[in-house]
Each structure stands twice: as C-alpha cells, then as structure tokens.
Amino acid sequence: LCSRDDFLERAGKVLAHFAGTIARHEASYPYHLCAVDAVVGPRQEIVIVGNDSASETAAMLRLVRRRYLPNAVLALVPPDGPSEQLKKVIPMAADRPAIGDKPTAYVCESYSCKAPTSSLEKLGALLERR
C-alpha cells in the first residue's frame, strides 16, 4: 500500500519468526498465510484516475472489485490529482494523469506498470495477469 520495502522486510521477519508454528497448524493461521502470500507473492497496484461520481469511473471500480485480487492495492485519484497527504501515504498515486479527460486505469505489478487505459476491456485484460 505504501510502497515501503522496509515494511515488507519487517513483515517477512515477523512471519519467519512464526513459520514453524504456522507450518504445523496452518488451519489455525489463515490471516498469517494471507500475509505470507502478500509478502512473497506478486502484488498488483491499481490506480484509477477519475471522478468518483462518473459512471465510467464507477464501471472501472466495479470491474476491479468483482475480481478476487488478494494482493492488490486499489487507489482512486481525482482527475485534478491526489492530495499531498495521499501522495505521502500511497506514492504510486502521484503522477498518474487522466488520458483525454476520461477515467484512466494504471495497473502495475510489483512496481512495474503496464500502459494506462481508459478501456474497460483492456482493463479487464490487464487484471488477468496469470
């Protein structure tokens, strides 16, 4: 969420500490296993730039939200850009302009971004990463 490798490193240390217990009793630690997946698995970062009241933006958000994307971070950024506070918390939300005054989606995996799109069809294809 914050693009902070130090947070991931700390999470890895915490999970390593409990690894033996989790391995012996995995059914008792579902949230820890989700955390393991989040630390070692690929992460998707999705930024949608658009007006939250626009139907096209809502359609993009629905498309993303109806998929099972356990390691995805989704940020909605207004067309005039993110607030300074949002930039500090979610750096990936900065420098993502809307293209042609249309809602625009940016899909990245582990900080490597695909070309932005305003097309629902292309957004759907970008979310099918595997």
Short mmCIF file of N, CA, C and O in Angstrom, two decimals:
data_model
loop_
_atom_site.label_atom_id
_atom_site.label_comp_id
_atom_site.label_asym_id
_atom_site.label_seq_id
_atom_site.Cartn_x
_atom_site.Cartn_y
_atom_site.Cartn_z
N LEU A 1 0.83 -1.19 0.00
CA LEU A 1 0.00 0.00 0.00
C LEU A 1 0.87 1.25 0.00
O LEU A 1 0.61 2.18 -0.73
N CYS A 2 1.91 1.25 0.77
CA CYS A 2 2.74 2.45 0.92
C CYS A 2 4.00 2.40 0.08
O CYS A 2 4.81 3.30 0.14
N SER A 3 4.21 1.31 -0.67
CA SER A 3 5.42 1.16 -1.47
C SER A 3 6.67 1.26 -0.60
O SER A 3 7.65 1.87 -0.98
N ARG A 4 6.60 0.66 0.57
CA ARG A 4 7.72 0.73 1.51
C ARG A 4 8.33 -0.64 1.70
O ARG A 4 7.73 -1.52 2.33
N ASP A 5 9.50 -0.83 1.13
CA ASP A 5 10.18 -2.11 1.24
C ASP A 5 10.55 -2.43 2.68
O ASP A 5 10.62 -3.60 3.07
N ASP A 6 10.77 -1.40 3.51
CA ASP A 6 11.10 -1.67 4.91
C ASP A 6 9.93 -2.32 5.64
O ASP A 6 10.12 -3.16 6.52
N PHE A 7 8.69 -1.97 5.24
CA PHE A 7 7.52 -2.63 5.84
C PHE A 7 7.48 -4.10 5.42
O PHE A 7 7.17 -4.97 6.24
N LEU A 8 7.77 -4.38 4.14
CA LEU A 8 7.77 -5.76 3.67
C LEU A 8 8.87 -6.57 4.37
O LEU A 8 8.66 -7.72 4.73
N GLU A 9 10.02 -5.95 4.56
CA GLU A 9 11.12 -6.63 5.25
C GLU A 9 10.73 -6.98 6.69
O GLU A 9 10.95 -8.09 7.16
N ARG A 10 10.11 -6.04 7.35
CA ARG A 10 9.67 -6.27 8.74
C ARG A 10 8.61 -7.37 8.79
O ARG A 10 8.64 -8.25 9.65
N ALA A 11 7.66 -7.34 7.85
CA ALA A 11 6.63 -8.37 7.79
C ALA A 11 7.25 -9.74 7.57
O ALA A 11 6.84 -10.74 8.18
N GLY A 12 8.25 -9.80 6.70
CA GLY A 12 8.95 -11.07 6.46
C GLY A 12 9.61 -11.60 7.71
O GLY A 12 9.56 -12.81 7.98
N LYS A 13 10.20 -10.72 8.51
CA LYS A 13 10.84 -11.14 9.76
C LYS A 13 9.81 -11.67 10.76
O LYS A 13 10.04 -12.68 11.43
N VAL A 14 8.68 -10.99 10.86
CA VAL A 14 7.62 -11.44 11.78
C VAL A 14 7.11 -12.81 11.34
O VAL A 14 6.95 -13.73 12.16
N LEU A 15 6.85 -12.96 10.05
CA LEU A 15 6.35 -14.24 9.55
C LEU A 15 7.38 -15.35 9.71
O LEU A 15 7.03 -16.49 10.03
N ALA A 16 8.66 -15.04 9.49
CA ALA A 16 9.71 -16.04 9.67
C ALA A 16 9.75 -16.52 11.11
O ALA A 16 9.96 -17.71 11.38
N HIS A 17 9.52 -15.61 12.04
CA HIS A 17 9.53 -15.95 13.46
C HIS A 17 8.46 -17.00 13.78
O HIS A 17 8.67 -17.90 14.59
N PHE A 18 7.29 -16.88 13.13
CA PHE A 18 6.17 -17.79 13.40
C PHE A 18 6.07 -18.93 12.39
O PHE A 18 5.13 -19.73 12.46
N ALA A 19 7.01 -19.05 11.47
CA ALA A 19 6.91 -20.01 10.38
C ALA A 19 6.71 -21.45 10.85
O ALA A 19 5.88 -22.18 10.32
N GLY A 20 7.46 -21.87 11.85
CA GLY A 20 7.33 -23.25 12.34
C GLY A 20 5.95 -23.54 12.88
O GLY A 20 5.34 -24.58 12.56
N THR A 21 5.43 -22.64 13.67
CA THR A 21 4.10 -22.82 14.25
C THR A 21 3.03 -22.80 13.17
O THR A 21 2.11 -23.62 13.17
N ILE A 22 3.15 -21.89 12.24
CA ILE A 22 2.19 -21.80 11.15
C ILE A 22 2.21 -23.09 10.32
O ILE A 22 1.16 -23.62 9.96
N ALA A 23 3.40 -23.59 10.02
CA ALA A 23 3.52 -24.81 9.21
C ALA A 23 2.87 -26.01 9.89
O ALA A 23 2.29 -26.87 9.23
N ARG A 24 2.97 -26.08 11.21
CA ARG A 24 2.40 -27.22 11.94
C ARG A 24 0.89 -27.10 12.12
O ARG A 24 0.21 -28.10 12.28
N HIS A 25 0.36 -25.87 12.13
CA HIS A 25 -1.06 -25.65 12.41
C HIS A 25 -1.65 -24.64 11.43
O HIS A 25 -2.30 -23.68 11.83
N GLU A 26 -1.45 -24.88 10.12
CA GLU A 26 -1.84 -23.87 9.13
C GLU A 26 -3.32 -23.51 9.17
O GLU A 26 -3.69 -22.37 8.90
N ALA A 27 -4.19 -24.44 9.55
CA ALA A 27 -5.63 -24.13 9.60
C ALA A 27 -5.95 -23.12 10.69
O ALA A 27 -6.99 -22.46 10.64
N SER A 28 -5.07 -22.96 11.65
CA SER A 28 -5.28 -22.01 12.74
C SER A 28 -4.75 -20.61 12.43
O SER A 28 -4.94 -19.70 13.22
N TYR A 29 -4.09 -20.46 11.29
CA TYR A 29 -3.44 -19.19 10.98
C TYR A 29 -3.80 -18.66 9.59
O TYR A 29 -2.92 -18.29 8.81
N PRO A 30 -5.08 -18.58 9.25
CA PRO A 30 -5.41 -18.14 7.88
C PRO A 30 -4.92 -16.72 7.57
O PRO A 30 -4.49 -16.45 6.45
N TYR A 31 -4.99 -15.82 8.53
CA TYR A 31 -4.55 -14.45 8.25
C TYR A 31 -3.04 -14.37 8.10
O TYR A 31 -2.52 -13.58 7.32
N HIS A 32 -2.32 -15.20 8.85
CA HIS A 32 -0.88 -15.24 8.68
C HIS A 32 -0.52 -15.76 7.29
O HIS A 32 0.41 -15.28 6.65
N LEU A 33 -1.27 -16.77 6.83
CA LEU A 33 -1.00 -17.31 5.50
C LEU A 33 -1.31 -16.27 4.42
O LEU A 33 -0.59 -16.19 3.41
N CYS A 34 -2.34 -15.47 4.61
CA CYS A 34 -2.61 -14.37 3.68
C CYS A 34 -1.45 -13.38 3.69
O CYS A 34 -1.05 -12.86 2.65
N ALA A 35 -0.91 -13.12 4.86
CA ALA A 35 0.23 -12.20 4.97
C ALA A 35 1.45 -12.78 4.27
O ALA A 35 2.19 -12.05 3.59
N VAL A 36 1.68 -14.09 4.42
CA VAL A 36 2.79 -14.73 3.72
C VAL A 36 2.63 -14.53 2.22
O VAL A 36 3.56 -14.15 1.51
N ASP A 37 1.43 -14.79 1.73
CA ASP A 37 1.15 -14.63 0.31
C ASP A 37 1.41 -13.18 -0.13
O ASP A 37 1.97 -12.94 -1.20
N ALA A 38 1.01 -12.24 0.69
CA ALA A 38 1.20 -10.83 0.35
C ALA A 38 2.67 -10.45 0.30
O ALA A 38 3.09 -9.63 -0.51
N VAL A 39 3.48 -11.06 1.17
CA VAL A 39 4.90 -10.73 1.23
C VAL A 39 5.67 -11.39 0.10
O VAL A 39 6.51 -10.76 -0.54
N VAL A 40 5.39 -12.66 -0.20
CA VAL A 40 6.19 -13.38 -1.19
C VAL A 40 5.57 -13.40 -2.58
O VAL A 40 6.26 -13.61 -3.56
N GLY A 41 4.26 -13.17 -2.68
CA GLY A 41 3.58 -13.23 -3.97
C GLY A 41 3.66 -11.91 -4.71
O GLY A 41 4.06 -10.89 -4.16
N PRO A 42 3.28 -11.96 -5.98
CA PRO A 42 3.25 -10.69 -6.74
C PRO A 42 2.16 -9.78 -6.22
O PRO A 42 1.11 -10.24 -5.77
N ARG A 43 2.43 -8.50 -6.25
CA ARG A 43 1.45 -7.50 -5.80
C ARG A 43 0.99 -6.71 -7.01
O ARG A 43 1.79 -6.38 -7.88
N GLN A 44 -0.28 -6.41 -7.03
CA GLN A 44 -0.80 -5.53 -8.07
C GLN A 44 -1.13 -4.19 -7.43
O GLN A 44 -1.69 -4.15 -6.33
N GLU A 45 -0.75 -3.14 -8.12
CA GLU A 45 -1.12 -1.79 -7.71
C GLU A 45 -2.01 -1.24 -8.81
O GLU A 45 -1.62 -1.24 -9.98
N ILE A 46 -3.20 -0.81 -8.45
CA ILE A 46 -4.16 -0.31 -9.43
C ILE A 46 -4.56 1.10 -9.02
O ILE A 46 -5.04 1.32 -7.91
N VAL A 47 -4.35 2.03 -9.92
CA VAL A 47 -4.76 3.42 -9.70
C VAL A 47 -5.79 3.76 -10.76
O VAL A 47 -5.54 3.57 -11.96
N ILE A 48 -6.94 4.21 -10.33
CA ILE A 48 -7.96 4.69 -11.26
C ILE A 48 -8.08 6.19 -11.05
O ILE A 48 -8.33 6.65 -9.94
N VAL A 49 -7.84 6.92 -12.12
CA VAL A 49 -7.94 8.38 -12.08
C VAL A 49 -9.28 8.75 -12.70
O VAL A 49 -9.54 8.44 -13.86
N GLY A 50 -10.13 9.36 -11.88
CA GLY A 50 -11.43 9.75 -12.40
C GLY A 50 -12.32 10.32 -11.31
O GLY A 50 -12.01 10.21 -10.12
N ASN A 51 -13.40 10.90 -11.74
CA ASN A 51 -14.38 11.47 -10.83
C ASN A 51 -15.20 10.34 -10.24
O ASN A 51 -15.79 9.55 -10.98
N ASP A 52 -15.25 10.25 -8.92
CA ASP A 52 -15.94 9.13 -8.28
C ASP A 52 -17.44 9.09 -8.55
O ASP A 52 -18.09 8.08 -8.34
N SER A 53 -18.01 10.17 -9.06
CA SER A 53 -19.45 10.19 -9.36
C SER A 53 -19.74 9.89 -10.84
O SER A 53 -20.89 9.79 -11.23
N ALA A 54 -18.70 9.74 -11.65
CA ALA A 54 -18.89 9.47 -13.08
C ALA A 54 -19.18 7.99 -13.30
O ALA A 54 -18.55 7.12 -12.68
N SER A 55 -20.10 7.70 -14.20
CA SER A 55 -20.48 6.31 -14.46
C SER A 55 -19.32 5.49 -15.01
O SER A 55 -19.18 4.31 -14.69
N GLU A 56 -18.46 6.11 -15.84
CA GLU A 56 -17.32 5.38 -16.39
C GLU A 56 -16.32 4.99 -15.30
O GLU A 56 -15.76 3.89 -15.31
N THR A 57 -16.11 5.88 -14.35
CA THR A 57 -15.22 5.57 -13.23
C THR A 57 -15.82 4.46 -12.38
O THR A 57 -15.12 3.51 -11.99
N ALA A 58 -17.11 4.55 -12.11
CA ALA A 58 -17.80 3.53 -11.33
C ALA A 58 -17.70 2.17 -12.01
O ALA A 58 -17.52 1.14 -11.34
N ALA A 59 -17.80 2.14 -13.33
CA ALA A 59 -17.69 0.88 -14.07
C ALA A 59 -16.30 0.28 -13.91
O ALA A 59 -16.15 -0.94 -13.74
N MET A 60 -15.27 1.11 -13.94
CA MET A 60 -13.90 0.61 -13.74
C MET A 60 -13.74 0.05 -12.33
O MET A 60 -13.15 -1.01 -12.14
N LEU A 61 -14.24 0.78 -11.35
CA LEU A 61 -14.14 0.31 -9.97
C LEU A 61 -14.86 -1.03 -9.79
O LEU A 61 -14.35 -1.93 -9.14
N ARG A 62 -16.06 -1.16 -10.37
CA ARG A 62 -16.81 -2.42 -10.29
C ARG A 62 -16.02 -3.56 -10.93
O ARG A 62 -15.96 -4.67 -10.39
N LEU A 63 -15.41 -3.29 -12.07
CA LEU A 63 -14.64 -4.31 -12.77
C LEU A 63 -13.50 -4.83 -11.89
O LEU A 63 -13.25 -6.04 -11.83
N VAL A 64 -12.83 -3.93 -11.21
CA VAL A 64 -11.73 -4.33 -10.33
C VAL A 64 -12.28 -5.05 -9.10
O VAL A 64 -11.79 -6.13 -8.73
N ARG A 65 -13.28 -4.50 -8.48
CA ARG A 65 -13.78 -5.03 -7.21
C ARG A 65 -14.47 -6.38 -7.31
O ARG A 65 -14.54 -7.11 -6.34
N ARG A 66 -14.96 -6.72 -8.48
CA ARG A 66 -15.65 -8.01 -8.58
C ARG A 66 -14.68 -9.17 -8.84
O ARG A 66 -15.08 -10.30 -8.95
N ARG A 67 -13.42 -8.86 -8.95
CA ARG A 67 -12.40 -9.90 -9.10
C ARG A 67 -11.76 -10.21 -7.75
O ARG A 67 -11.67 -9.35 -6.88
N TYR A 68 -11.29 -11.43 -7.62
CA TYR A 68 -10.55 -11.82 -6.43
C TYR A 68 -9.09 -11.45 -6.66
O TYR A 68 -8.38 -12.09 -7.44
N LEU A 69 -8.67 -10.38 -6.04
CA LEU A 69 -7.31 -9.86 -6.18
C LEU A 69 -6.74 -9.64 -4.78
O LEU A 69 -6.63 -8.52 -4.31
N PRO A 70 -6.38 -10.73 -4.10
CA PRO A 70 -5.99 -10.61 -2.69
C PRO A 70 -4.76 -9.76 -2.43
O PRO A 70 -4.60 -9.22 -1.35
N ASN A 71 -3.88 -9.63 -3.40
CA ASN A 71 -2.66 -8.85 -3.19
C ASN A 71 -2.69 -7.52 -3.92
O ASN A 71 -1.66 -6.92 -4.19
N ALA A 72 -3.88 -7.06 -4.25
CA ALA A 72 -3.99 -5.81 -4.99
C ALA A 72 -4.26 -4.63 -4.06
O ALA A 72 -4.96 -4.76 -3.05
N VAL A 73 -3.69 -3.51 -4.43
CA VAL A 73 -3.98 -2.25 -3.77
C VAL A 73 -4.68 -1.39 -4.80
O VAL A 73 -4.20 -1.24 -5.92
N LEU A 74 -5.84 -0.85 -4.43
CA LEU A 74 -6.63 -0.03 -5.34
C LEU A 74 -6.72 1.38 -4.79
O LEU A 74 -7.07 1.57 -3.62
N ALA A 75 -6.37 2.35 -5.62
CA ALA A 75 -6.48 3.75 -5.21
C ALA A 75 -7.28 4.51 -6.26
O ALA A 75 -7.06 4.35 -7.46
N LEU A 76 -8.23 5.30 -5.79
CA LEU A 76 -9.00 6.18 -6.67
C LEU A 76 -8.45 7.59 -6.49
O LEU A 76 -8.38 8.11 -5.38
N VAL A 77 -8.04 8.18 -7.60
CA VAL A 77 -7.44 9.51 -7.58
C VAL A 77 -8.33 10.45 -8.38
O VAL A 77 -8.72 10.14 -9.50
N PRO A 78 -8.65 11.63 -7.82
CA PRO A 78 -9.48 12.58 -8.57
C PRO A 78 -8.73 13.09 -9.80
O PRO A 78 -7.50 13.10 -9.83
N PRO A 79 -9.46 13.52 -10.82
CA PRO A 79 -8.82 13.98 -12.06
C PRO A 79 -7.82 15.12 -11.86
O PRO A 79 -6.88 15.24 -12.62
N ASP A 80 -8.02 15.94 -10.83
CA ASP A 80 -7.09 17.04 -10.61
C ASP A 80 -5.87 16.61 -9.80
O ASP A 80 -5.04 17.44 -9.43
N GLY A 81 -5.74 15.33 -9.54
CA GLY A 81 -4.56 14.79 -8.87
C GLY A 81 -4.80 14.49 -7.41
O GLY A 81 -5.77 14.96 -6.81
N PRO A 82 -3.91 13.69 -6.82
CA PRO A 82 -4.06 13.32 -5.42
C PRO A 82 -3.67 14.45 -4.47
O PRO A 82 -2.90 15.34 -4.84
N SER A 83 -4.21 14.39 -3.29
CA SER A 83 -3.82 15.35 -2.26
C SER A 83 -2.38 15.07 -1.84
O SER A 83 -1.84 13.98 -2.09
N GLU A 84 -1.77 16.03 -1.21
CA GLU A 84 -0.39 15.84 -0.72
C GLU A 84 -0.34 14.69 0.29
O GLU A 84 0.61 13.91 0.31
N GLN A 85 -1.38 14.59 1.11
CA GLN A 85 -1.43 13.51 2.10
C GLN A 85 -1.49 12.15 1.41
O GLN A 85 -0.78 11.22 1.80
N LEU A 86 -2.32 12.02 0.38
CA LEU A 86 -2.42 10.75 -0.35
C LEU A 86 -1.10 10.41 -1.02
O LEU A 86 -0.67 9.25 -1.02
N LYS A 87 -0.41 11.40 -1.58
CA LYS A 87 0.89 11.17 -2.20
C LYS A 87 1.89 10.60 -1.20
O LYS A 87 2.71 9.75 -1.54
N LYS A 88 1.83 11.08 0.05
CA LYS A 88 2.75 10.59 1.08
C LYS A 88 2.44 9.16 1.47
O LYS A 88 3.33 8.35 1.67
N VAL A 89 1.15 8.84 1.59
CA VAL A 89 0.75 7.50 2.04
C VAL A 89 0.83 6.49 0.91
O VAL A 89 1.26 5.36 1.11
N ILE A 90 0.41 6.89 -0.28
CA ILE A 90 0.40 5.98 -1.43
C ILE A 90 1.14 6.67 -2.58
O ILE A 90 0.53 7.28 -3.46
N PRO A 91 2.47 6.56 -2.59
CA PRO A 91 3.25 7.26 -3.62
C PRO A 91 2.86 6.88 -5.05
O PRO A 91 2.99 7.68 -5.95
N MET A 92 2.37 5.65 -5.24
CA MET A 92 2.02 5.23 -6.60
C MET A 92 0.86 6.03 -7.17
O MET A 92 0.61 6.01 -8.37
N ALA A 93 0.14 6.77 -6.32
CA ALA A 93 -1.00 7.57 -6.78
C ALA A 93 -0.55 8.88 -7.43
O ALA A 93 -1.33 9.52 -8.12
N ALA A 94 0.69 9.25 -7.25
CA ALA A 94 1.19 10.51 -7.82
C ALA A 94 1.54 10.34 -9.29
O ALA A 94 1.83 9.25 -9.76
N ASP A 95 1.49 11.42 -10.01
CA ASP A 95 1.91 11.46 -11.42
C ASP A 95 1.15 10.46 -12.29
O ASP A 95 1.75 9.77 -13.12
N ARG A 96 -0.14 10.36 -12.08
CA ARG A 96 -1.00 9.49 -12.88
C ARG A 96 -2.12 10.34 -13.46
O ARG A 96 -3.19 10.45 -12.90
N PRO A 97 -1.90 10.95 -14.61
CA PRO A 97 -2.94 11.82 -15.18
C PRO A 97 -4.03 11.02 -15.89
O PRO A 97 -3.79 9.90 -16.35
N ALA A 98 -5.20 11.60 -15.97
CA ALA A 98 -6.25 11.04 -16.81
C ALA A 98 -5.86 11.29 -18.26
O ALA A 98 -5.29 12.32 -18.59
N ILE A 99 -6.17 10.34 -19.12
CA ILE A 99 -5.83 10.48 -20.53
C ILE A 99 -7.08 10.92 -21.29
O ILE A 99 -8.12 10.27 -21.22
N GLY A 100 -6.97 12.04 -21.99
CA GLY A 100 -8.08 12.54 -22.78
C GLY A 100 -9.33 12.85 -21.98
O GLY A 100 -10.44 12.62 -22.46
N ASP A 101 -9.17 13.32 -20.77
CA ASP A 101 -10.30 13.66 -19.90
C ASP A 101 -11.24 12.48 -19.66
O ASP A 101 -12.42 12.66 -19.38
N LYS A 102 -10.73 11.26 -19.77
CA LYS A 102 -11.52 10.06 -19.49
C LYS A 102 -10.95 9.39 -18.26
O LYS A 102 -9.75 9.50 -17.99
N PRO A 103 -11.78 8.65 -17.52
CA PRO A 103 -11.23 7.86 -16.41
C PRO A 103 -10.14 6.93 -16.96
O PRO A 103 -10.31 6.34 -18.03
N THR A 104 -9.07 6.86 -16.26
CA THR A 104 -7.90 6.11 -16.73
C THR A 104 -7.41 5.18 -15.64
O THR A 104 -7.32 5.57 -14.47
N ALA A 105 -7.11 3.94 -16.03
CA ALA A 105 -6.61 2.94 -15.08
C ALA A 105 -5.13 2.67 -15.35
O ALA A 105 -4.70 2.53 -16.49
N TYR A 106 -4.39 2.62 -14.26
CA TYR A 106 -2.98 2.25 -14.29
C TYR A 106 -2.85 0.95 -13.50
O TYR A 106 -3.24 0.90 -12.33
N VAL A 107 -2.33 -0.09 -14.13
CA VAL A 107 -2.17 -1.38 -13.47
C VAL A 107 -0.69 -1.71 -13.44
O VAL A 107 -0.03 -1.76 -14.48
N CYS A 108 -0.19 -1.92 -12.24
CA CYS A 108 1.22 -2.23 -12.06
C CYS A 108 1.33 -3.54 -11.28
O CYS A 108 0.45 -3.88 -10.49
N GLU A 109 2.41 -4.25 -11.50
CA GLU A 109 2.68 -5.45 -10.72
C GLU A 109 4.07 -5.34 -10.15
O GLU A 109 5.04 -5.20 -10.91
N SER A 110 4.14 -5.35 -8.83
CA SER A 110 5.41 -5.20 -8.13
C SER A 110 6.19 -4.00 -8.66
O SER A 110 7.36 -4.08 -8.97
N TYR A 111 5.50 -2.88 -8.80
CA TYR A 111 6.05 -1.58 -9.18
C TYR A 111 6.43 -1.46 -10.66
O TYR A 111 7.04 -0.49 -11.05
N SER A 112 6.06 -2.42 -11.48
CA SER A 112 6.29 -2.34 -12.92
C SER A 112 4.94 -2.14 -13.58
O SER A 112 4.06 -2.99 -13.47
N CYS A 113 4.77 -1.02 -14.28
CA CYS A 113 3.45 -0.63 -14.78
C CYS A 113 3.26 -0.94 -16.25
O CYS A 113 4.18 -0.82 -17.06
N LYS A 114 2.02 -1.32 -16.57
CA LYS A 114 1.59 -1.51 -17.95
C LYS A 114 1.15 -0.15 -18.48
O LYS A 114 0.98 0.81 -17.73
N ALA A 115 0.89 -0.09 -19.78
CA ALA A 115 0.39 1.15 -20.36
C ALA A 115 -0.99 1.47 -19.79
O ALA A 115 -1.80 0.57 -19.61
N PRO A 116 -1.25 2.73 -19.47
CA PRO A 116 -2.56 3.10 -18.92
C PRO A 116 -3.65 2.90 -19.96
O PRO A 116 -3.39 2.90 -21.17
N THR A 117 -4.88 2.74 -19.47
CA THR A 117 -6.00 2.53 -20.38
C THR A 117 -7.27 3.21 -19.87
O THR A 117 -7.46 3.35 -18.67
N SER A 118 -8.11 3.60 -20.81
CA SER A 118 -9.44 4.12 -20.49
C SER A 118 -10.51 3.12 -20.92
O SER A 118 -11.69 3.39 -20.80
N SER A 119 -10.09 1.97 -21.41
CA SER A 119 -10.99 0.95 -21.91
C SER A 119 -11.29 -0.11 -20.85
O SER A 119 -10.36 -0.67 -20.25
N LEU A 120 -12.57 -0.40 -20.64
CA LEU A 120 -12.94 -1.46 -19.70
C LEU A 120 -12.40 -2.81 -20.16
O LEU A 120 -11.93 -3.61 -19.35
N GLU A 121 -12.48 -3.06 -21.46
CA GLU A 121 -12.00 -4.34 -21.99
C GLU A 121 -10.50 -4.51 -21.74
O GLU A 121 -10.04 -5.56 -21.30
N LYS A 122 -9.73 -3.47 -21.99
CA LYS A 122 -8.28 -3.54 -21.78
C LYS A 122 -7.96 -3.64 -20.29
O LYS A 122 -7.04 -4.37 -19.90
N LEU A 123 -8.72 -2.94 -19.47
CA LEU A 123 -8.51 -3.05 -18.02
C LEU A 123 -8.74 -4.48 -17.57
O LEU A 123 -7.95 -5.04 -16.81
N GLY A 124 -9.80 -5.09 -18.04
CA GLY A 124 -10.07 -6.49 -17.70
C GLY A 124 -8.92 -7.39 -18.10
O GLY A 124 -8.52 -8.27 -17.34
N ALA A 125 -8.37 -7.17 -19.28
CA ALA A 125 -7.23 -7.98 -19.75
C ALA A 125 -6.00 -7.75 -18.88
O ALA A 125 -5.27 -8.70 -18.57
N LEU A 126 -5.77 -6.51 -18.46
CA LEU A 126 -4.61 -6.22 -17.61
C LEU A 126 -4.74 -6.90 -16.24
O LEU A 126 -3.73 -7.28 -15.64
N LEU A 127 -5.95 -7.05 -15.76
CA LEU A 127 -6.16 -7.68 -14.46
C LEU A 127 -5.99 -9.19 -14.51
O LEU A 127 -5.76 -9.82 -13.49
N GLU A 128 -6.09 -9.76 -15.70
CA GLU A 128 -5.86 -11.20 -15.90
C GLU A 128 -4.38 -11.43 -16.10
O GLU A 128 -3.93 -11.74 -17.16
N ARG A 129 -3.62 -11.29 -15.06
CA ARG A 129 -2.16 -11.30 -15.18
C ARG A 129 -1.56 -12.69 -15.28
O ARG A 129 -0.41 -12.85 -15.58
N ARG A 130 -2.29 -13.71 -14.93
CA ARG A 130 -1.69 -15.05 -14.92
C ARG A 130 -2.25 -15.92 -15.98
O ARG A 130 -3.23 -15.92 -16.48
#
